[in-house]
CSV table of C-alpha atoms in Angstrom, one decimal:
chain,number,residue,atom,x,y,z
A,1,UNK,CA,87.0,143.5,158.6
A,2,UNK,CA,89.9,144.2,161.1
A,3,UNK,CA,91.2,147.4,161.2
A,4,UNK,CA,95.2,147.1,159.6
A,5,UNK,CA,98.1,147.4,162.1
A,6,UNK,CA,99.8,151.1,162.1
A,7,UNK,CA,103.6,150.3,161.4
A,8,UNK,CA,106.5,152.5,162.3
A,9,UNK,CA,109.8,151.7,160.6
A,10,UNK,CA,112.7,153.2,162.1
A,11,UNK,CA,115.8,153.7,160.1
A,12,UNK,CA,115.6,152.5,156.4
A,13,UNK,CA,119.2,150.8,155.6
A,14,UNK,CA,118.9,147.7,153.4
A,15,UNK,CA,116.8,146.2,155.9
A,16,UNK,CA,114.3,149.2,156.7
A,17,UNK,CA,113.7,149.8,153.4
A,18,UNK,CA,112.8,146.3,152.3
A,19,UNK,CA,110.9,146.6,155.6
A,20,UNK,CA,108.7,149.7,154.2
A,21,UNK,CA,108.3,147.4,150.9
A,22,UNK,CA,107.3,144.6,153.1
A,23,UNK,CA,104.7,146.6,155.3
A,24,UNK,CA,103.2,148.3,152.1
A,25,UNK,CA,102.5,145.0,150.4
A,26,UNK,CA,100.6,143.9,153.3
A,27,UNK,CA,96.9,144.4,152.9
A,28,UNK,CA,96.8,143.5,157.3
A,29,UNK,CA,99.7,146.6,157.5
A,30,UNK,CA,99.4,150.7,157.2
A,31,UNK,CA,102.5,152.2,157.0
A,32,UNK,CA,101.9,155.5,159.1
A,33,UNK,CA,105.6,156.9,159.4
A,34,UNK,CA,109.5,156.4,158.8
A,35,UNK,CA,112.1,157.8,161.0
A,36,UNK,CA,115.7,158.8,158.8
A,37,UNK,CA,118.6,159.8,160.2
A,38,UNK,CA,120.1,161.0,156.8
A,39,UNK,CA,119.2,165.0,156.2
A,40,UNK,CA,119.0,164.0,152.2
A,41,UNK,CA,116.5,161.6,152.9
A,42,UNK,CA,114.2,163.7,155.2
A,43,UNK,CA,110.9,165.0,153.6
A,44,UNK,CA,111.1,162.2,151.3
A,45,UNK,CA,108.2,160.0,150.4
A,46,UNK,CA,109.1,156.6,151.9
A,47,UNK,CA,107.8,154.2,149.3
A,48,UNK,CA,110.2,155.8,146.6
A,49,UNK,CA,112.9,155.1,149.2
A,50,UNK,CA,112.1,151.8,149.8
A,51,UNK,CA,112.1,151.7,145.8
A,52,UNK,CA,108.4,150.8,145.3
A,53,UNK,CA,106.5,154.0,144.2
A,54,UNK,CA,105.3,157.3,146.0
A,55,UNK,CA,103.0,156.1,149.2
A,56,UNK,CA,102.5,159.5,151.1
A,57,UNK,CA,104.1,159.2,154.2
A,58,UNK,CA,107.1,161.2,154.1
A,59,UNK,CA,110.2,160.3,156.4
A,60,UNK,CA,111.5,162.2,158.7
A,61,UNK,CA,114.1,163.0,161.5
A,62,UNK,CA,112.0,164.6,164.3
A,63,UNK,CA,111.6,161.7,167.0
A,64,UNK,CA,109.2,163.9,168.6
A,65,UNK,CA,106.9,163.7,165.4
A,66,UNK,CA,106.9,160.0,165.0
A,67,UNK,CA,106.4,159.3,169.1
A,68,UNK,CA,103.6,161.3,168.9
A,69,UNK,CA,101.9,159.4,165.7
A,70,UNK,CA,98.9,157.0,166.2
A,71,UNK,CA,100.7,153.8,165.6
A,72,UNK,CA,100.8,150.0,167.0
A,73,UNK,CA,104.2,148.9,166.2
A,74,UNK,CA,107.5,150.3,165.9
A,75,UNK,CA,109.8,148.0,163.6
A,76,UNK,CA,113.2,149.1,164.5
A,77,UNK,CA,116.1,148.5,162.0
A,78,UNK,CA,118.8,150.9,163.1
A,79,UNK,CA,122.8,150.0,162.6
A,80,UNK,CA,124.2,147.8,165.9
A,81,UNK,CA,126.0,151.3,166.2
A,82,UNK,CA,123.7,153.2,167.8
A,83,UNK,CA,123.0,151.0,170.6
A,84,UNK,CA,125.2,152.7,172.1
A,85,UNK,CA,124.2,155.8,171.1
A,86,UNK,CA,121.5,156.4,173.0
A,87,UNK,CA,119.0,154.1,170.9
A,88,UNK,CA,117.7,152.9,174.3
A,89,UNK,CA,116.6,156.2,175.5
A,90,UNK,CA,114.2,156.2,171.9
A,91,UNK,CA,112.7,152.4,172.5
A,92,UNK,CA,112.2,153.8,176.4
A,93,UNK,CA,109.9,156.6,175.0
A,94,UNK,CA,108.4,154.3,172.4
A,95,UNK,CA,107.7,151.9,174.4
A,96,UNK,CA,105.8,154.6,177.3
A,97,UNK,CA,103.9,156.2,174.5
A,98,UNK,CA,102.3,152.8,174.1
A,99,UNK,CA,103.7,151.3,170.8
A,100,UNK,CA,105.2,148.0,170.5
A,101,UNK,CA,109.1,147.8,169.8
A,102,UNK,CA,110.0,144.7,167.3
A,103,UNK,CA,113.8,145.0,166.6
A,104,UNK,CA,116.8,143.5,164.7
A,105,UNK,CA,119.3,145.0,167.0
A,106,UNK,CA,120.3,144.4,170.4
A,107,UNK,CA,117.5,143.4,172.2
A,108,UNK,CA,117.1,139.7,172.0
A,109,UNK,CA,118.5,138.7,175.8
A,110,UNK,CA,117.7,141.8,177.0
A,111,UNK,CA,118.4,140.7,180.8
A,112,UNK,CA,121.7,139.8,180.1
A,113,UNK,CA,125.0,142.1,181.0
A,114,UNK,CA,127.2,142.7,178.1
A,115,UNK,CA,130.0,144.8,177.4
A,116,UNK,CA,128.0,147.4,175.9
A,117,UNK,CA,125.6,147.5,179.2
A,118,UNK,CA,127.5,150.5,180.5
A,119,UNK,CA,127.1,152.6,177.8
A,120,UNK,CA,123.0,151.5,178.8
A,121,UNK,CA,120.2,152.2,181.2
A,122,UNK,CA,119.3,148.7,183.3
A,123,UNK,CA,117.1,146.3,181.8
A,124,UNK,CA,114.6,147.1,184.3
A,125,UNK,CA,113.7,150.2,182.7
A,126,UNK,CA,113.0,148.7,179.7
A,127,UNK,CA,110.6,146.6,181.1
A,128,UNK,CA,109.2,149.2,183.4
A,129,UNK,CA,108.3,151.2,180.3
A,130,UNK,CA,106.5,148.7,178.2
A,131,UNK,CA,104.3,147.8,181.5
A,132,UNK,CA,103.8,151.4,182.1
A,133,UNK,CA,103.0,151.9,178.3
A,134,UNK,CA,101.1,148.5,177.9
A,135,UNK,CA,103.5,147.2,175.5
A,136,UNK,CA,105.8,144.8,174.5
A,137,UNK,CA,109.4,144.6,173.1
A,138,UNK,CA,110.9,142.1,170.7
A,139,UNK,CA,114.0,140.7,169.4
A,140,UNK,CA,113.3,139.5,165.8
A,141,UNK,CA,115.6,138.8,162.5
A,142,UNK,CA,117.3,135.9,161.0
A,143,UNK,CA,120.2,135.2,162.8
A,144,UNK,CA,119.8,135.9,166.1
A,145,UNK,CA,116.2,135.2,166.6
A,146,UNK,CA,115.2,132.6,163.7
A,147,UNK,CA,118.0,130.3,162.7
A,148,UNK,CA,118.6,129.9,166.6
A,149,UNK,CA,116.0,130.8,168.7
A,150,UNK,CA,113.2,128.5,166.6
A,151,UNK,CA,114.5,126.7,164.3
A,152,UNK,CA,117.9,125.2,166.3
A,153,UNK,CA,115.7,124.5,169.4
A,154,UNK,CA,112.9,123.1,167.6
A,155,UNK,CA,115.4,120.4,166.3
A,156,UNK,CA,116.2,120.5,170.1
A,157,UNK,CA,112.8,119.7,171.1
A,158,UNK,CA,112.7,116.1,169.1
A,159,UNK,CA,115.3,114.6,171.6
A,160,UNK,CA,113.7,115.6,175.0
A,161,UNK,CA,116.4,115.8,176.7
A,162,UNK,CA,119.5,118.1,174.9
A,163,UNK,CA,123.3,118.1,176.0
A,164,UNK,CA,124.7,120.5,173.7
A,165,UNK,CA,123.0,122.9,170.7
A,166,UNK,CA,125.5,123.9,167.9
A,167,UNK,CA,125.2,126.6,165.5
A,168,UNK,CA,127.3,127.7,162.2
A,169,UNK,CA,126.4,130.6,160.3
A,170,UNK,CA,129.1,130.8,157.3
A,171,UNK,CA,129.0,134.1,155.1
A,172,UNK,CA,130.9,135.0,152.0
A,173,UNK,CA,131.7,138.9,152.6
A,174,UNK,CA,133.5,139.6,149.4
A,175,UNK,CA,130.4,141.4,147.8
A,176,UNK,CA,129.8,143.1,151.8
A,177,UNK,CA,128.7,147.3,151.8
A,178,UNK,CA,132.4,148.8,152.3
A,179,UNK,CA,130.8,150.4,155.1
A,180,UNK,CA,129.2,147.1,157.0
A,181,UNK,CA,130.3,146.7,160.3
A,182,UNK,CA,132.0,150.0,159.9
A,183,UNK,CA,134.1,148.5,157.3
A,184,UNK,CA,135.8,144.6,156.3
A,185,UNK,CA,139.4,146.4,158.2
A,186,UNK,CA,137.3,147.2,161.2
A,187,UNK,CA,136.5,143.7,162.0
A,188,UNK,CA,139.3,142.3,161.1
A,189,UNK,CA,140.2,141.3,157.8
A,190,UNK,CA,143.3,142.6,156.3
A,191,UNK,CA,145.0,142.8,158.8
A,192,UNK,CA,147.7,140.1,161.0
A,193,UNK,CA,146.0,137.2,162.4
A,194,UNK,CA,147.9,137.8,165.4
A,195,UNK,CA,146.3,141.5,165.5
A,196,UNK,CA,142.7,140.0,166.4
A,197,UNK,CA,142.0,140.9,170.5
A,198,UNK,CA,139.1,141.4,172.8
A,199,UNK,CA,138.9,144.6,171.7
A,200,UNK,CA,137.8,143.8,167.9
A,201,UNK,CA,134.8,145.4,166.8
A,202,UNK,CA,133.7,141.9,165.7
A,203,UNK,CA,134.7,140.3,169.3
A,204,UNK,CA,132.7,143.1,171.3
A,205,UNK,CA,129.8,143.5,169.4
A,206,UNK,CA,129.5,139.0,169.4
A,207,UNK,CA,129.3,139.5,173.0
A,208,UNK,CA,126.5,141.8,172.5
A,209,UNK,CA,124.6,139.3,169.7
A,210,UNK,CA,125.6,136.1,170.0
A,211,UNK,CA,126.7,135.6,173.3
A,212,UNK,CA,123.1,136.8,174.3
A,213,UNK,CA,121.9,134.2,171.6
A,214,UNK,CA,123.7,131.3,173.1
A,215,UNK,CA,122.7,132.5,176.6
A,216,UNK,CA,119.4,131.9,175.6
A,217,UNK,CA,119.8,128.3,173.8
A,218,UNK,CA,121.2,127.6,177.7
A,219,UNK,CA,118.3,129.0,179.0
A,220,UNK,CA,115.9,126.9,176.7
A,221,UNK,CA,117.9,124.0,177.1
A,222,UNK,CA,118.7,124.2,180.8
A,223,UNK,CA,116.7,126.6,182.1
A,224,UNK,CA,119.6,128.6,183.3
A,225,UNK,CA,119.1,132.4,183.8
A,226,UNK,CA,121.8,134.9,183.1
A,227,UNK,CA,124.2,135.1,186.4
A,228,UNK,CA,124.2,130.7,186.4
A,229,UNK,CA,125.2,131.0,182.6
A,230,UNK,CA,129.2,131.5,181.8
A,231,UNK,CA,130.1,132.5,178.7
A,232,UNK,CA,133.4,132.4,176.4
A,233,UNK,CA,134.4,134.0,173.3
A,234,UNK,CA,137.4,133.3,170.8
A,235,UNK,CA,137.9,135.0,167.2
A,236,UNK,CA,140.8,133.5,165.0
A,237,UNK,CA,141.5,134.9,162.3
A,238,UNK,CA,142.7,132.4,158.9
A,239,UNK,CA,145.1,134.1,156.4
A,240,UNK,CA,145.1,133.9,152.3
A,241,UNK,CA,147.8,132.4,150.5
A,242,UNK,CA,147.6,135.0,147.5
A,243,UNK,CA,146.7,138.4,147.4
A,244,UNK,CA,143.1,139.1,147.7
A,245,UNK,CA,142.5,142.4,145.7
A,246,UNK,CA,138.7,143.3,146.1
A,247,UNK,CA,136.7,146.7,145.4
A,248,UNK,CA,136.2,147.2,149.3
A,249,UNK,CA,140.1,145.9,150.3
A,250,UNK,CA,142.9,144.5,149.8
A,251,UNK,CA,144.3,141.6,151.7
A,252,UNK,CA,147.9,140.9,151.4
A,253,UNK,CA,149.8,137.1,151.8
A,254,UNK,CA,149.1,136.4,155.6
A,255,UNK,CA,146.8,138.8,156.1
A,256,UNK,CA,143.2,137.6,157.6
A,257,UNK,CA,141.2,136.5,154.8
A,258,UNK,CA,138.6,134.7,156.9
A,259,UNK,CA,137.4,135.3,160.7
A,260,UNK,CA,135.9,133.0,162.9
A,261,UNK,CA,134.2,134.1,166.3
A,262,UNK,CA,132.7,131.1,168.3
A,263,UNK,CA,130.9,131.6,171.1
A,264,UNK,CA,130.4,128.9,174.2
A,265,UNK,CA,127.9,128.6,176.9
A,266,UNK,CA,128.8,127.1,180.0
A,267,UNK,CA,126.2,126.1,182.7
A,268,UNK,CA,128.4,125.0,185.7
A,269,UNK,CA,131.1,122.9,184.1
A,270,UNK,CA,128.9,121.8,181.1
A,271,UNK,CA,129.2,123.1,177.6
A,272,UNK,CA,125.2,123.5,176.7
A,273,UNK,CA,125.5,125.7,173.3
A,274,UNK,CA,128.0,126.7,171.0
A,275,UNK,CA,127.4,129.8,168.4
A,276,UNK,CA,129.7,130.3,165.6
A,277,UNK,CA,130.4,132.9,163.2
A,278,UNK,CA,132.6,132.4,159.8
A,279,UNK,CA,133.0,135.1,157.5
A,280,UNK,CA,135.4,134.8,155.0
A,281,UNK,CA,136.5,136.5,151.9
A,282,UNK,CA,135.8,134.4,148.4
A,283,UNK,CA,135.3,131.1,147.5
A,284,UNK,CA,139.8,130.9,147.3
A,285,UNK,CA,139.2,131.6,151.4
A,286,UNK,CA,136.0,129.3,151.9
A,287,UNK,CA,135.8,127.9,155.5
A,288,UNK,CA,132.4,127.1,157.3
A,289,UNK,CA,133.3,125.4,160.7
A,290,UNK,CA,135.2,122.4,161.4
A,291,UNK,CA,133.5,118.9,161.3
A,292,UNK,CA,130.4,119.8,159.1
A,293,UNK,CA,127.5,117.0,158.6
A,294,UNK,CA,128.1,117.3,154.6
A,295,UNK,CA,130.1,118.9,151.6
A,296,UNK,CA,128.4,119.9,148.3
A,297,UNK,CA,127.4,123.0,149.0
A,298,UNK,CA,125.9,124.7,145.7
A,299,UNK,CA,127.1,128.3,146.0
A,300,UNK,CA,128.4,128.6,149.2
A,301,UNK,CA,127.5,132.2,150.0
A,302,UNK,CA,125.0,131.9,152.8
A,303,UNK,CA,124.6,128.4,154.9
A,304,UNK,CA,123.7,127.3,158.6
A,305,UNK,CA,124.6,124.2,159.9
A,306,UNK,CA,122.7,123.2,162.8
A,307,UNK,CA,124.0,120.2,165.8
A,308,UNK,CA,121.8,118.7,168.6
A,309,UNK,CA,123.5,116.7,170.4
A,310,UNK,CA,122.5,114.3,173.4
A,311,UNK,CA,123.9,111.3,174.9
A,312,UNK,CA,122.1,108.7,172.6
A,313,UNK,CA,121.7,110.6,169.7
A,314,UNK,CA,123.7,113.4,167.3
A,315,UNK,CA,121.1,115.4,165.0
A,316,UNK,CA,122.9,117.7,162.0
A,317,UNK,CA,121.2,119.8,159.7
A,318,UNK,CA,122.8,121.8,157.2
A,319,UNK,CA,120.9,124.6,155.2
A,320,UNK,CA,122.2,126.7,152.5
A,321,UNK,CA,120.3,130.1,150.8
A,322,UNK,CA,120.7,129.7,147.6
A,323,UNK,CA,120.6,133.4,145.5
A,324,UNK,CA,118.5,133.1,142.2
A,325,UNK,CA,117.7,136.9,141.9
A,326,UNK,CA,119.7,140.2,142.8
A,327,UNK,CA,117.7,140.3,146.3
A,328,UNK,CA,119.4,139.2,149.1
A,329,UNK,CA,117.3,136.7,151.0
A,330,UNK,CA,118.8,137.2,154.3
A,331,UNK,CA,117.2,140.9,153.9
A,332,UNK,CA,114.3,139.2,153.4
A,333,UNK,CA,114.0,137.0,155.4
A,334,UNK,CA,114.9,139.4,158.3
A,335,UNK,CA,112.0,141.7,156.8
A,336,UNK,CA,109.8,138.6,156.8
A,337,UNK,CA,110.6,137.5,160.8
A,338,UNK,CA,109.6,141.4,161.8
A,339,UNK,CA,106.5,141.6,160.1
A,340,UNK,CA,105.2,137.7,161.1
A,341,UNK,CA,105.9,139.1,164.6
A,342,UNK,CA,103.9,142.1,164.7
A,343,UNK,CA,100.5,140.1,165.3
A,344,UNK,CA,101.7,138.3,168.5
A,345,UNK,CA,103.4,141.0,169.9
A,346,UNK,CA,100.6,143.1,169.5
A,347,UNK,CA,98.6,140.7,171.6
A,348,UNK,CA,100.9,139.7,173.6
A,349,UNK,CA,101.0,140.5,177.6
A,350,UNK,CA,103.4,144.0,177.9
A,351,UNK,CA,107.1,143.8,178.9
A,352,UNK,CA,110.2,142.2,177.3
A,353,UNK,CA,109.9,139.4,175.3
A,354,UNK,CA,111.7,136.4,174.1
A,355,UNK,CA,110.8,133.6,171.5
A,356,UNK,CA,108.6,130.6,172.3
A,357,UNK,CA,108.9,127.5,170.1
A,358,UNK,CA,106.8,125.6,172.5
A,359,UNK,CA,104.2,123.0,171.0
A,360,UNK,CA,101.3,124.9,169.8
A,361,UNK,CA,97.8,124.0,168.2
A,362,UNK,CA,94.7,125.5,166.0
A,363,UNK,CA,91.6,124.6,164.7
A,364,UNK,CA,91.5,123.3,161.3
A,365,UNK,CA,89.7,126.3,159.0
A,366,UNK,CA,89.3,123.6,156.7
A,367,UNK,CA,86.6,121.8,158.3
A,368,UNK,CA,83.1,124.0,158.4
A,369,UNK,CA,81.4,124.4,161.9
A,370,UNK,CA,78.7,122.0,163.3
């Protein structure tokens, strides 16, 4: 029998605790520690955290501790916040102490410049730490990583050749944490449509996710590295017609009810992928893109719709979660893309790496040997 990977999760929000759920409900998984950044939550026993029963690993605070465990992976689900408070320096020492780093934050294009890069060490230390450490570093999750990464550019892959790759991830916020993002006012809703600037939470912290995520469709589709890739945000912000009382805010007559951040990818003079984000307050403020493949959607809350284009053929997809229990499947689903990572990371060669949706084969267990 194979010995069971030793699993880190660090910082249990919605995610890391359905994460510690997900890693203890893996026969293949140990859970060995769980790093809190809460002082009411260290000394805690994770598994009542995570809302599943005592497990006897107790979370704690103390980096040192944890870096100094016996473990194989670290599953990293801090806030996007503390990328810029000094996360890096904790994946650096992570990554030299020899575990792997699989993360929903921040680190799926890690070569590219951002706005948040001088607030960062260079890229090449990350990847001079996980070759000095002999391990490997991983941006997982749903959206970047899964809805883009793999499944967008596995459409891609049917046409040969691709001209453009469009993505629209539409999200109803009015039953968002108050504090997500750093709150619905922070990003932008509430407040004058004319109010919404480069300086938005929402508009800097796209360039950090999804301008690195349509920097990498360019890169499958193109092959285009970082400096030969231009990139272009715009966030518009569509007011309600009536006030919008909800427990989190209150949007007044005008006031942005709905945001929408897309995100272009230029290789020379050619638009090669398109990301866009639409978050909007209630079904009253329902928008999901312009030109959609279809209508109908069931509930509305959560939906993708997916375009590869080329110059013979347009393919459109359009795929909606549908909620039939209180859990949120986006949660899940994020939990479910860091723990089907763990195995090929852990094998994988050390250093930085990005997602492969190249064609790939195995034997059939089916059939017995000869």
């Amino acid at each position: 029998m194979k010995s069971r990977r030793r699993v880190i999760v660090w910082g249990p929000g919605e995610v890391g605790t359905a994460a510690i759920a997900g890693v203890l409900a893996d026969d293949r998984l140990e859970l060995v520690g769980v790093k809190v950044f809460s002082p009411g939550k260290e000394g805690r026993d994770a598994g009542e955290l995570a809302g599943v029963g005592p497990c006897g690993v107790l979370a704690t605070r103390s980096t040192e501790d944890l870096l100094a465990l016996d473990a194989d992976v670290v599953l990293l689900t801090c806030a996007a916040s503390a990328i810029v408070g000094g996360l890096d320096d904790d994946v650096i020492a992570m990554l030299l102490s020899g575990k792997n780093v699989i993360a929903t934050v921040a680190y799926h294009n890690v070569a590219r410049s951002n706005w948040a890069s001088a607030h960062r060490p260079a890229p090449a230390k990350l990847q001079e730490a996980a070759v000095r450490g002999g391990a490997s570093l991983f941006g997982a999750g749903v959206h970047p990583s899964y809805m883009t990464e793999r499944v967008a550019m596995t459409l891609a892959a049917g046409l040969g050749t691709v001209d453009h790759v469009r993505v629209v991830e539409a999200l109803d916020f009015s039953a968002a944490p108050a504090d997500m993002w750093g709150g619905l006012e922070a990003i932008g809703f509430g407040g004058a449509p004319e109010s919404l600037g480069d300086d938005n939470m929402l508009a800097r912290f796209g360039d950090m996710y999804y301008a690195d995520l349509v920097a990498n469709l360019a890169f499958g589709i193109r092959g285009a590295g970082n400096d030969d890739i231009r990139t272009e945000t715009r966030l518009v912000g569509r007011p309600v017609a009536e006030r919008l009382q909800l427990p989190q805010i209150t949007v007044e007559p005008g006031c942005v009810g709905a945001l929408h951040l897309t995100t272009d990818a230029f290789v020379g003079g050619d638009l090669v992928a398109t990301n866009e984000e639409v978050w909007f307050l209630g079904a009253p403020n329902a928008f999901r893109g312009e030109d959609l493949p279809f209508e109908g959607w069931k509930q509305g809350l959560i939906g993708y719709t997916i375009e590869v284009r080329n110059s013979s053929t347009r393919l459109r997809s359009q795929i909606e979660y549908e909620i039939l229990s209180p859990v949120n499947p986006v949660t899940q689903m994020s939990v479910r893309s860091l723990i089907d990572a763990i195995g090929p990371v852990c094998q994988a060669q050390p250093g930085v790496l990005i997602d492969d949706v190249s064609h790939q084969v195995r034997l059939d267990p089916r059939l017995g040997a000869v």
